PDB file of C-alpha atoms in Angstrom:
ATOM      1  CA  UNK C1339     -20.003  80.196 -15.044  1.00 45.00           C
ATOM      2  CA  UNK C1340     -21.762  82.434 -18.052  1.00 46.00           C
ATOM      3  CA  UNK C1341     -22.999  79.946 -20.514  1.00 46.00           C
ATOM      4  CA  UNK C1342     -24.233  81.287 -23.970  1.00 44.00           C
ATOM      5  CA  UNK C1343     -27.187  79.936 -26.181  1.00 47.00           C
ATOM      6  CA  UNK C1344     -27.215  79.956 -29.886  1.00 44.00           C
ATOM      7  CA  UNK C1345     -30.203  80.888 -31.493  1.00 45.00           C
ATOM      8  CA  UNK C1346     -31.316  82.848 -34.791  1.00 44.00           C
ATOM      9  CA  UNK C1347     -34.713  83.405 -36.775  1.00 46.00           C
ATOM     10  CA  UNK C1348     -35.529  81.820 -39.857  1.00 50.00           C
ATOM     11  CA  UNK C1349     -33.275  81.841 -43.300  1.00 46.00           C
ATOM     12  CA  UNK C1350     -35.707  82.749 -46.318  1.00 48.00           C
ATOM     13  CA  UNK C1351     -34.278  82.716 -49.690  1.00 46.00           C
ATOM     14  CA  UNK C1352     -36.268  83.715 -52.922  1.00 48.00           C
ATOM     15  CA  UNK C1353     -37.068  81.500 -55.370  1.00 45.00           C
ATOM     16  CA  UNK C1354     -35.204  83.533 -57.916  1.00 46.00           C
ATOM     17  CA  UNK C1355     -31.550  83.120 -56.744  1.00 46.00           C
ATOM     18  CA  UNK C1356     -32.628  79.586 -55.974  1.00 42.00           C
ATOM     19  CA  UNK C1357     -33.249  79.275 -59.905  1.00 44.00           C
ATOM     20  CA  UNK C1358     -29.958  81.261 -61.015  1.00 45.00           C
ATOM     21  CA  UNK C1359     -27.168  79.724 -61.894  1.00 42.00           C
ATOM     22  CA  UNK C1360     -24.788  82.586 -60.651  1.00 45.00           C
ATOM     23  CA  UNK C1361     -26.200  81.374 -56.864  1.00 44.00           C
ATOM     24  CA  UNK C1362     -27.974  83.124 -54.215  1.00 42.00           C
ATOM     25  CA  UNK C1363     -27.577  86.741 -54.029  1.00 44.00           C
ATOM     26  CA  UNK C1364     -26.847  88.200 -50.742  1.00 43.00           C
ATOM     27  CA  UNK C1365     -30.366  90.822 -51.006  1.00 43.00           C
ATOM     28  CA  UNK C1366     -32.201  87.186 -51.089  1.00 43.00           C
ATOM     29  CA  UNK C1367     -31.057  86.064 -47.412  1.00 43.00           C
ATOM     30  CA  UNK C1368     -31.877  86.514 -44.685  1.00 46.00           C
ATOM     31  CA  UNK C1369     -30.333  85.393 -41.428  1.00 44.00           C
ATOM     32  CA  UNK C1370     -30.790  85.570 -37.880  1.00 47.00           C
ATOM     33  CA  UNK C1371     -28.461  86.991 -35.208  1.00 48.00           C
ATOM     34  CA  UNK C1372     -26.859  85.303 -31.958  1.00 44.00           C
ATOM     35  CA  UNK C1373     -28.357  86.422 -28.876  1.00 49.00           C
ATOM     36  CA  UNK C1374     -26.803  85.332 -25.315  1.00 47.00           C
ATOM     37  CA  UNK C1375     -28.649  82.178 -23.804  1.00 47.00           C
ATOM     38  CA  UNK C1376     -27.800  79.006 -21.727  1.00 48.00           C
ATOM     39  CA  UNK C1377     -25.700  76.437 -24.304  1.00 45.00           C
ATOM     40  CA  UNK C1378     -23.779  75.293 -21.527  1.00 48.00           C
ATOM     41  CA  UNK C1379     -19.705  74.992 -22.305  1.00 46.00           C
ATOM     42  CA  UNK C1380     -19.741  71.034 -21.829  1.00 44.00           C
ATOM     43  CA  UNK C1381     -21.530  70.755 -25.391  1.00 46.00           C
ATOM     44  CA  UNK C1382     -17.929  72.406 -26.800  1.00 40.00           C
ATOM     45  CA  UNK C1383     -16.007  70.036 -25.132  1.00 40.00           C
ATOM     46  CA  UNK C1384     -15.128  67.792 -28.527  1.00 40.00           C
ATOM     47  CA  UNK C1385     -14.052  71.055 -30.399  1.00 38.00           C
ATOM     48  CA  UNK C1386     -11.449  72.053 -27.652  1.00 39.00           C
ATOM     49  CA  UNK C1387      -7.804  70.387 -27.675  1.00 44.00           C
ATOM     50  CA  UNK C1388      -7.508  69.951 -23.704  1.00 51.00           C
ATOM     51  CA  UNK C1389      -3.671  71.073 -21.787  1.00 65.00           C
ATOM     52  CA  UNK C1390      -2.409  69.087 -18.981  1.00 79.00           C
ATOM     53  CA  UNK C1391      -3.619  69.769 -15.563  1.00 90.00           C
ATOM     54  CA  UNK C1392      -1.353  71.605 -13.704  1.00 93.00           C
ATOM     55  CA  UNK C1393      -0.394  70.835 -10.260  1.00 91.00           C
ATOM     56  CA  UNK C1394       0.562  73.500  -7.757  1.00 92.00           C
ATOM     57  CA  UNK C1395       3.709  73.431  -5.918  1.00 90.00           C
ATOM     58  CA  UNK C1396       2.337  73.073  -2.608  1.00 93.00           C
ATOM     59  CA  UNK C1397       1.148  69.716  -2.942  1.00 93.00           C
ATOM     60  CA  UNK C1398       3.614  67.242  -3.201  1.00 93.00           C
ATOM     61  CA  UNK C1399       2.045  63.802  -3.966  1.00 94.00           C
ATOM     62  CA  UNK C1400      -0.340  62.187  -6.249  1.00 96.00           C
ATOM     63  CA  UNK C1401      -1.781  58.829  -5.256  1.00 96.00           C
ATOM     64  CA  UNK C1402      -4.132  57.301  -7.324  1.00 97.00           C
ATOM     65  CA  UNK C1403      -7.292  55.674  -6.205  1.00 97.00           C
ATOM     66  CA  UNK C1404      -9.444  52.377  -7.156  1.00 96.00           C
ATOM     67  CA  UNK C1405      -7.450  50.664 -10.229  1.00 96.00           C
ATOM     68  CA  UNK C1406      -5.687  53.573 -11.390  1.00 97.00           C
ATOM     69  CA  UNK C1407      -1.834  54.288 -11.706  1.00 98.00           C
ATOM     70  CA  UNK C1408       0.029  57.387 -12.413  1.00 97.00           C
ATOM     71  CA  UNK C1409       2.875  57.156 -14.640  1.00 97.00           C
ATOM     72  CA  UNK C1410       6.169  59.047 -15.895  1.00 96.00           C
ATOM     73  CA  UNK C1411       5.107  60.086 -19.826  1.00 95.00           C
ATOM     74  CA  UNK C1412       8.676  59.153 -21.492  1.00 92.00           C
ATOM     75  CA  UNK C1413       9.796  61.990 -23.569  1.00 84.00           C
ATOM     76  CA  UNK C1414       9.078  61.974 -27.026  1.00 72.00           C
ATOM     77  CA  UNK C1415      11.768  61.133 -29.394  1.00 59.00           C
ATOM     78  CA  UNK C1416      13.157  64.102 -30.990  1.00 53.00           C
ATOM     79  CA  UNK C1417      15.584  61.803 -34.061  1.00 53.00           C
ATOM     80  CA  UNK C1418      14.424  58.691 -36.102  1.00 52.00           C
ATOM     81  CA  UNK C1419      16.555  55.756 -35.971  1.00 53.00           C
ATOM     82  CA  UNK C1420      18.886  56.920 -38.506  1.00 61.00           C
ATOM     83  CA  UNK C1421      19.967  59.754 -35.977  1.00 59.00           C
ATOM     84  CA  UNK C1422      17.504  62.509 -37.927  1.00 58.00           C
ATOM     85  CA  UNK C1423      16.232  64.948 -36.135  1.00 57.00           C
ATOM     86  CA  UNK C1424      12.512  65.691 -36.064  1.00 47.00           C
ATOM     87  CA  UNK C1425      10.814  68.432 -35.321  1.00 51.00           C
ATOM     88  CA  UNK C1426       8.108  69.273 -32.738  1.00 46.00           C
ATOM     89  CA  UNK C1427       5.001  68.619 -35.543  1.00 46.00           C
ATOM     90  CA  UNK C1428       7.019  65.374 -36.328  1.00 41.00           C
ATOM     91  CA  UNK C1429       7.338  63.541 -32.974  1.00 40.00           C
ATOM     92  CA  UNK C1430       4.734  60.523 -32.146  1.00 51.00           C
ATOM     93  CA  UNK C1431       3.171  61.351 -28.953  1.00 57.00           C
ATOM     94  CA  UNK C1432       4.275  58.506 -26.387  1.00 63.00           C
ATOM     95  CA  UNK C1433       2.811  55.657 -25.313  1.00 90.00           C
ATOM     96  CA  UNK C1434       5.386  54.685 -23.363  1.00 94.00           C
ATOM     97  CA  UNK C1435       6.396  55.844 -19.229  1.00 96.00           C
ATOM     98  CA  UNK C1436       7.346  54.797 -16.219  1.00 97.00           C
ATOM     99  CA  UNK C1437       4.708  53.763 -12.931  1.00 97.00           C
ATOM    100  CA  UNK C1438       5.561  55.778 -10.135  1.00 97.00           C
ATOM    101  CA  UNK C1439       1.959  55.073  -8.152  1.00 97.00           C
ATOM    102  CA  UNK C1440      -0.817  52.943  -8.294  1.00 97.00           C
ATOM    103  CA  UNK C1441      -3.899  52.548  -6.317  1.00 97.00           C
ATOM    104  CA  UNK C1442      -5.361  50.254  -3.471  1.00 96.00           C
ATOM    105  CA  UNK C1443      -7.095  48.225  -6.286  1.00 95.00           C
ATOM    106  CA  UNK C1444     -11.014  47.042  -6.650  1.00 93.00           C
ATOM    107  CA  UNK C1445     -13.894  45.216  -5.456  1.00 92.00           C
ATOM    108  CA  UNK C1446     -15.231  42.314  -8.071  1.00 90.00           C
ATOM    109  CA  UNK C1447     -18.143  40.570  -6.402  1.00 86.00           C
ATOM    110  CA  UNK C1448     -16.785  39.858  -2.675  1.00 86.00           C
ATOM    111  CA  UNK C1449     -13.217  39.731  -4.011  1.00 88.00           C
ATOM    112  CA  UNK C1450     -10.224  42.400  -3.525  1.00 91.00           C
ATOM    113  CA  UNK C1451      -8.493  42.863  -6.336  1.00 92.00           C
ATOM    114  CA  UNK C1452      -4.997  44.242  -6.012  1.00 94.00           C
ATOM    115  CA  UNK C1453      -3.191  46.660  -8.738  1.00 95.00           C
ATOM    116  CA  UNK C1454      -0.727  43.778 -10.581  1.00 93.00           C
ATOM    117  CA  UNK C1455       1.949  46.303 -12.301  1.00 96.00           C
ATOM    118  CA  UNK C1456       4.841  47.331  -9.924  1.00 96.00           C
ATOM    119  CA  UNK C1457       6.097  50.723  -9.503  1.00 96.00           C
ATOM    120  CA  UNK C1458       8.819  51.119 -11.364  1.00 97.00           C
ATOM    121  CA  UNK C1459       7.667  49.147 -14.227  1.00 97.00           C
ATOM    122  CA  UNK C1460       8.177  50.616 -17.834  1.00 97.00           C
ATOM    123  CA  UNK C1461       4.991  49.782 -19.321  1.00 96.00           C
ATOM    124  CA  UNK C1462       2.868  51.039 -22.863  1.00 96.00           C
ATOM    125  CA  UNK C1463      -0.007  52.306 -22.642  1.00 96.00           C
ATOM    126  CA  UNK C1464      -3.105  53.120 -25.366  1.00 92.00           C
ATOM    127  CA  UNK C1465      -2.848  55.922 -26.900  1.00 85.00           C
ATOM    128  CA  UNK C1466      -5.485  58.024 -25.800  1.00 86.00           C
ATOM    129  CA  UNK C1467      -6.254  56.777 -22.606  1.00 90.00           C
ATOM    130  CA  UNK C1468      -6.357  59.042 -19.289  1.00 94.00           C
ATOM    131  CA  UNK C1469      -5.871  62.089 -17.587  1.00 95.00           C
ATOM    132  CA  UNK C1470      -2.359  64.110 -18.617  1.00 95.00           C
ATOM    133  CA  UNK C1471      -1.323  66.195 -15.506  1.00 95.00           C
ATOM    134  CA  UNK C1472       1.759  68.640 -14.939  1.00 95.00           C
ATOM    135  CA  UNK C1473       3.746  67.682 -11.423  1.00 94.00           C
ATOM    136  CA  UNK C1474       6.942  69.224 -10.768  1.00 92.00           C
ATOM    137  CA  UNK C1475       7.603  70.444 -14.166  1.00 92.00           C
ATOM    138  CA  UNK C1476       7.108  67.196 -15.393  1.00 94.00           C
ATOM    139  CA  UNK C1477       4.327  65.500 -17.342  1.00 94.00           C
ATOM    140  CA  UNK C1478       2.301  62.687 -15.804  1.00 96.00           C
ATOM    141  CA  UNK C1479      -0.479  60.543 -16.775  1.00 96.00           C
ATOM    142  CA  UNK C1480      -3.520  58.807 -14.779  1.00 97.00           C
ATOM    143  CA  UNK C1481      -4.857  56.265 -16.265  1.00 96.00           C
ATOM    144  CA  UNK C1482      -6.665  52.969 -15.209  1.00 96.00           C
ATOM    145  CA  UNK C1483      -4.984  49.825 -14.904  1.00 96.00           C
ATOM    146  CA  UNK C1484      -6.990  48.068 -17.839  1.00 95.00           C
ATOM    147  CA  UNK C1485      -5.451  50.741 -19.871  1.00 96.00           C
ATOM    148  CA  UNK C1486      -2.116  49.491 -19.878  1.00 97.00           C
ATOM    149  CA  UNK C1487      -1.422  47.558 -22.617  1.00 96.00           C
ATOM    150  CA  UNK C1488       1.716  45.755 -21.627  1.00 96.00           C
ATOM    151  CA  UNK C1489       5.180  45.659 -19.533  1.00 97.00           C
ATOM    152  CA  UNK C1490       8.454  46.831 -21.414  1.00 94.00           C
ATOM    153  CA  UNK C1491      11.309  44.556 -20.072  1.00 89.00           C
ATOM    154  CA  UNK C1492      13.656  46.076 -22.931  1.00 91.00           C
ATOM    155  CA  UNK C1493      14.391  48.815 -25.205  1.00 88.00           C
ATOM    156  CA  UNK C1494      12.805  46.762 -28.028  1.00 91.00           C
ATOM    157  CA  UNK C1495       9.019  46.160 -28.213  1.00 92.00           C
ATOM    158  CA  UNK C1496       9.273  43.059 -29.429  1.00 93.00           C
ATOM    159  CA  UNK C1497       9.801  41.742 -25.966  1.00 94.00           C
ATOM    160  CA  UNK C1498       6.530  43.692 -24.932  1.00 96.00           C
ATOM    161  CA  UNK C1499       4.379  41.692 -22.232  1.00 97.00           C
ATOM    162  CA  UNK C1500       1.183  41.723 -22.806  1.00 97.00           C
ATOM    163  CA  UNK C1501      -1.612  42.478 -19.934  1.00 96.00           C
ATOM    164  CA  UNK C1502      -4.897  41.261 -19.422  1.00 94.00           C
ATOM    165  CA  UNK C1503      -6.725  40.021 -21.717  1.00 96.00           C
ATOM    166  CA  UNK C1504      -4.802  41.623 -24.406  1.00 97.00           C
ATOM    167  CA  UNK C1505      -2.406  39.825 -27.034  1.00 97.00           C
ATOM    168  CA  UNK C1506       0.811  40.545 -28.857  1.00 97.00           C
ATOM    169  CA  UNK C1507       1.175  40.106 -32.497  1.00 97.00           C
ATOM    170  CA  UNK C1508       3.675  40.445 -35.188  1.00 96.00           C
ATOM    171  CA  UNK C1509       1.924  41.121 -38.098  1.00 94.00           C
ATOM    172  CA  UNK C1510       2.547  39.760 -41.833  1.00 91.00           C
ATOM    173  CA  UNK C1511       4.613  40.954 -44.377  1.00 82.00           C
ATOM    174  CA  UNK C1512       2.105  42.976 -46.760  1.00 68.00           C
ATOM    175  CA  UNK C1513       1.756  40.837 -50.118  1.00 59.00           C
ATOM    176  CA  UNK C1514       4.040  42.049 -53.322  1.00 55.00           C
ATOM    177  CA  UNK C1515       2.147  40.782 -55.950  1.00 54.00           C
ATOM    178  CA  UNK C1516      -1.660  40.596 -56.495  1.00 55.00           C
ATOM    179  CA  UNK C1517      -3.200  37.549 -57.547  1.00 56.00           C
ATOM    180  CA  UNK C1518      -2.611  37.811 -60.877  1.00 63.00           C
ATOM    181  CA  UNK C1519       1.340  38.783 -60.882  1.00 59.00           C
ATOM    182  CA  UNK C1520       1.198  42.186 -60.609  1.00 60.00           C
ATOM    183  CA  UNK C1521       3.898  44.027 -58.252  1.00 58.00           C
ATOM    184  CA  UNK C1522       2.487  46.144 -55.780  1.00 51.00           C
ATOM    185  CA  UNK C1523       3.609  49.891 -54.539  1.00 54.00           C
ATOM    186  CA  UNK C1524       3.952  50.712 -50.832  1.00 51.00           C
ATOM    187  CA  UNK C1525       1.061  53.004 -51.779  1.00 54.00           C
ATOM    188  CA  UNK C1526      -1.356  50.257 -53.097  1.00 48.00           C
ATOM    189  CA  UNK C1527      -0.128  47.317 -50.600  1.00 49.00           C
ATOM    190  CA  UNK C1528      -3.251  46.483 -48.356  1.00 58.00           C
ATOM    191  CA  UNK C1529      -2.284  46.867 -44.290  1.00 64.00           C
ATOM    192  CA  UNK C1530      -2.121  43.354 -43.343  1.00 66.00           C
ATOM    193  CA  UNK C1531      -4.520  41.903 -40.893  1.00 91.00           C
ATOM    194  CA  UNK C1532      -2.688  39.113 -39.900  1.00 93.00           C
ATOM    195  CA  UNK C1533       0.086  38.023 -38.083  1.00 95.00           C
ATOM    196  CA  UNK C1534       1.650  35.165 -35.582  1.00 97.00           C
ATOM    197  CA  UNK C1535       0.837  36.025 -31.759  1.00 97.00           C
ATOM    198  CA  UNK C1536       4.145  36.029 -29.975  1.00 97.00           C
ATOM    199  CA  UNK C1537       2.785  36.747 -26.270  1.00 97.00           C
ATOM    200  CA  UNK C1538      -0.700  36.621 -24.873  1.00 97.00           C
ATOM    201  CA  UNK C1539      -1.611  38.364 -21.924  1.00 97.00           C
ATOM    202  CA  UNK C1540      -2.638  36.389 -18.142  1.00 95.00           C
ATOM    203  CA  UNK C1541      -6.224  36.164 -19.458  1.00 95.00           C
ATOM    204  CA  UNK C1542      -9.611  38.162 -17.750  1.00 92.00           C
ATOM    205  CA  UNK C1543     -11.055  38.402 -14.461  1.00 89.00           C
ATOM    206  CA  UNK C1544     -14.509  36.949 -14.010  1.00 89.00           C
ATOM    207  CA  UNK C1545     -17.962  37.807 -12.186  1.00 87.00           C
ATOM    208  CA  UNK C1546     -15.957  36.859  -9.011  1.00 85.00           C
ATOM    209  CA  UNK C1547     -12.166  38.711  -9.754  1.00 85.00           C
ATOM    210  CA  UNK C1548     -10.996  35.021 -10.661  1.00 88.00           C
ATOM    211  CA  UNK C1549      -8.551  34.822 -13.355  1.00 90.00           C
ATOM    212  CA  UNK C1550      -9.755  33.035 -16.892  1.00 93.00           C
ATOM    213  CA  UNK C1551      -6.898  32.187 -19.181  1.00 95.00           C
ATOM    214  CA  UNK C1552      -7.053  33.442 -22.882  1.00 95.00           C
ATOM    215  CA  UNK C1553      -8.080  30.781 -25.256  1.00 91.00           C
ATOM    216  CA  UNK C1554      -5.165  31.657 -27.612  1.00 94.00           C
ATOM    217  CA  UNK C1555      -1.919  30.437 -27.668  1.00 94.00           C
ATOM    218  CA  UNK C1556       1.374  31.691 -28.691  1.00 96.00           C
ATOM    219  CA  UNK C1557       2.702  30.932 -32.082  1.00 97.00           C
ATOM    220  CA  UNK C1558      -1.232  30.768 -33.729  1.00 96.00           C
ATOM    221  CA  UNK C1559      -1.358  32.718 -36.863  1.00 96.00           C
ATOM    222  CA  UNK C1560      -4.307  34.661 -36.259  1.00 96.00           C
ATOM    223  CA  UNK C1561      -6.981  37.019 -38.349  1.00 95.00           C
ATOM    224  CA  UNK C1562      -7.579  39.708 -36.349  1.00 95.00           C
ATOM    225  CA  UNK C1563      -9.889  43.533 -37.135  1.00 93.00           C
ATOM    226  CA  UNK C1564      -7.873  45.832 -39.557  1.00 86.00           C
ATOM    227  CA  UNK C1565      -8.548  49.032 -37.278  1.00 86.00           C
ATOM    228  CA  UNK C1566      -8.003  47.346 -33.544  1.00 89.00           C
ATOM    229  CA  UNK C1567      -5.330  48.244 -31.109  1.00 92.00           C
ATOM    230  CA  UNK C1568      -2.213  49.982 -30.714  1.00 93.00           C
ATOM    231  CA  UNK C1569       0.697  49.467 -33.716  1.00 92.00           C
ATOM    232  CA  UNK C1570       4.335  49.632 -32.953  1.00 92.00           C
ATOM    233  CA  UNK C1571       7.367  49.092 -35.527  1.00 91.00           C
ATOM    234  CA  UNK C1572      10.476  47.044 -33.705  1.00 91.00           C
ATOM    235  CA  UNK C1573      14.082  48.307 -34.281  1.00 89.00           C
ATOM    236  CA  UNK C1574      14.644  44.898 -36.659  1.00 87.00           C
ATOM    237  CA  UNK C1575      11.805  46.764 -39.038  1.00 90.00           C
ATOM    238  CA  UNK C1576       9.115  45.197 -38.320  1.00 92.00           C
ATOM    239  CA  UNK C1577       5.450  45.629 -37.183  1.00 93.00           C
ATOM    240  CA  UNK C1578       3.925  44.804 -33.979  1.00 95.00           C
ATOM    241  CA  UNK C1579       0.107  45.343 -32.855  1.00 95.00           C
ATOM    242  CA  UNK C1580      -1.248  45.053 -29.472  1.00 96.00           C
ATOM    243  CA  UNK C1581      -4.551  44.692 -28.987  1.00 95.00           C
ATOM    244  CA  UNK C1582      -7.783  42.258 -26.996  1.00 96.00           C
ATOM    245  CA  UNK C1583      -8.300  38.959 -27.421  1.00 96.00           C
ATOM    246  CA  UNK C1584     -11.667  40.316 -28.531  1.00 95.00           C
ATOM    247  CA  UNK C1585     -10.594  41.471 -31.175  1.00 96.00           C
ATOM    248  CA  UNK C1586      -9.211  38.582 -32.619  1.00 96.00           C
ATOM    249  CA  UNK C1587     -11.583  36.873 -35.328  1.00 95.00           C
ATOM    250  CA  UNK C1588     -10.481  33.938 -36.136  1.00 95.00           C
ATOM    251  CA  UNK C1589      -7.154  31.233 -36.099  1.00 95.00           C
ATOM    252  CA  UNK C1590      -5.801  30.111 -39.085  1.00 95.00           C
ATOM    253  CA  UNK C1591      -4.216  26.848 -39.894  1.00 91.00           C
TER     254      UNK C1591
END
């Protein structure tokens, strides 16, 4: 693969145009040009948006290895809940698909671990996690296990299941009124950093693949950090996060 360095001589400027107001004059610099090299591509790699790998027709399976699973990427929704429709710009990417593989599972210390979501499961997953590939015209993702954030048993997130170590949380209602009386716009309203934990995932895997239960408990009105996990909004209006135990800082009482 050709790979192309960047280099250039130095930039002098005068110390007149540095001194006039008007700015540098384009007779005072002096600049270098770009001459082929080695900058190898992988340095561009945060500046390019990256497409879905495409799968050729001949092959006609994907199975996952270790603890990953390859899901069904839902469609994105193309109206709001009032029936509007949105255009392409508009619509969320999805977090939300169905499992139609998973792997053999891992090794923790001298313990097999197997893959605990079914296929067939509807499940969320973060946002940017894994691998999007194209499969028969449709669009798949592969993504590790850890990566899902919870089961969908209904059409309504509120009845997400949490996995892992991760817990579910319906946040506050933003306060109205500051301190001293004064109403509050939607613009000005702080986001809310705490909520009531309505599910909690089974809980982590230690040293030895042995499940350890979360030390929270459903119905604690937790603080948690104002920029962790994955937000949702439930058909009844209100807002959901997702996100680890972790990142849960304290309980309040």
């Amino acid at each position: 693969m050709a790979a192309t360095q960047l280099t250039s001589s130095p930039v002098t400027v005068s110390a007149r145009s540095l001194a006039s107001l008007e700015g540098l004059r384009a007779s005072s610099a002096k600049f270098g040009t770009l001459k082929t090299g080695t900058l190898k591509q992988s340095q561009f790699r945060s500046l390019v948006a990256r497409a879905a790998s495409v799968v050729a027709p001949k092959y006609t399976s994907i199975k996952p290895l270790g603890d990953r699973v390859l899901v069904k990427i839902k469609e994105a929704e193309e109206k709001t809940m009032g029936g509007i429709l949105l255009p392409s710009t508009a619509q969320s990417k999805p977090q939300e698909g169905e499992v139609v593989a998973v792997g053999e599972g891992r090794t923790i210390g001298k313990n097999k671990v197997d893959i605990t979501v079914p296929t067939g499961a509807q499940i969320i997953y973060s946002k940017y996690a894994g691998t999007e590939v194209e499969f028969n015209d449709v669009k798949h993702l592969i993504l590790k296990e850890d990566d899902i954030v919870g089961l969908l048993e209904t059409e309504d997130i509120k009845d997400l299941k949490p996995l892992n170590d991760r817990v579910f949380i319906k946040v506050a209602e933003a306060e109205e009124k500051t301190a001293g009386g004064l109403l509050l716009t939607e613009t000005t309203k702080e986001k809310p950093s705490i909520g009531t934990v309505i599910a909690v995932g089974p809980g982590t895997l230690d040293e030895e693949g042995k499940l350890q239960p979360l030390s929270i408990s459903t119905g604690s009105t937790v603080l948690y950090s104002k920029y962790a996990g994955n937000d949702f909004k439930g058909k009844d209006g209100s807002n959901y996060i997702a996100l680890r135990v972790s990142d849960v800082m304290a309980i309040l009482s």
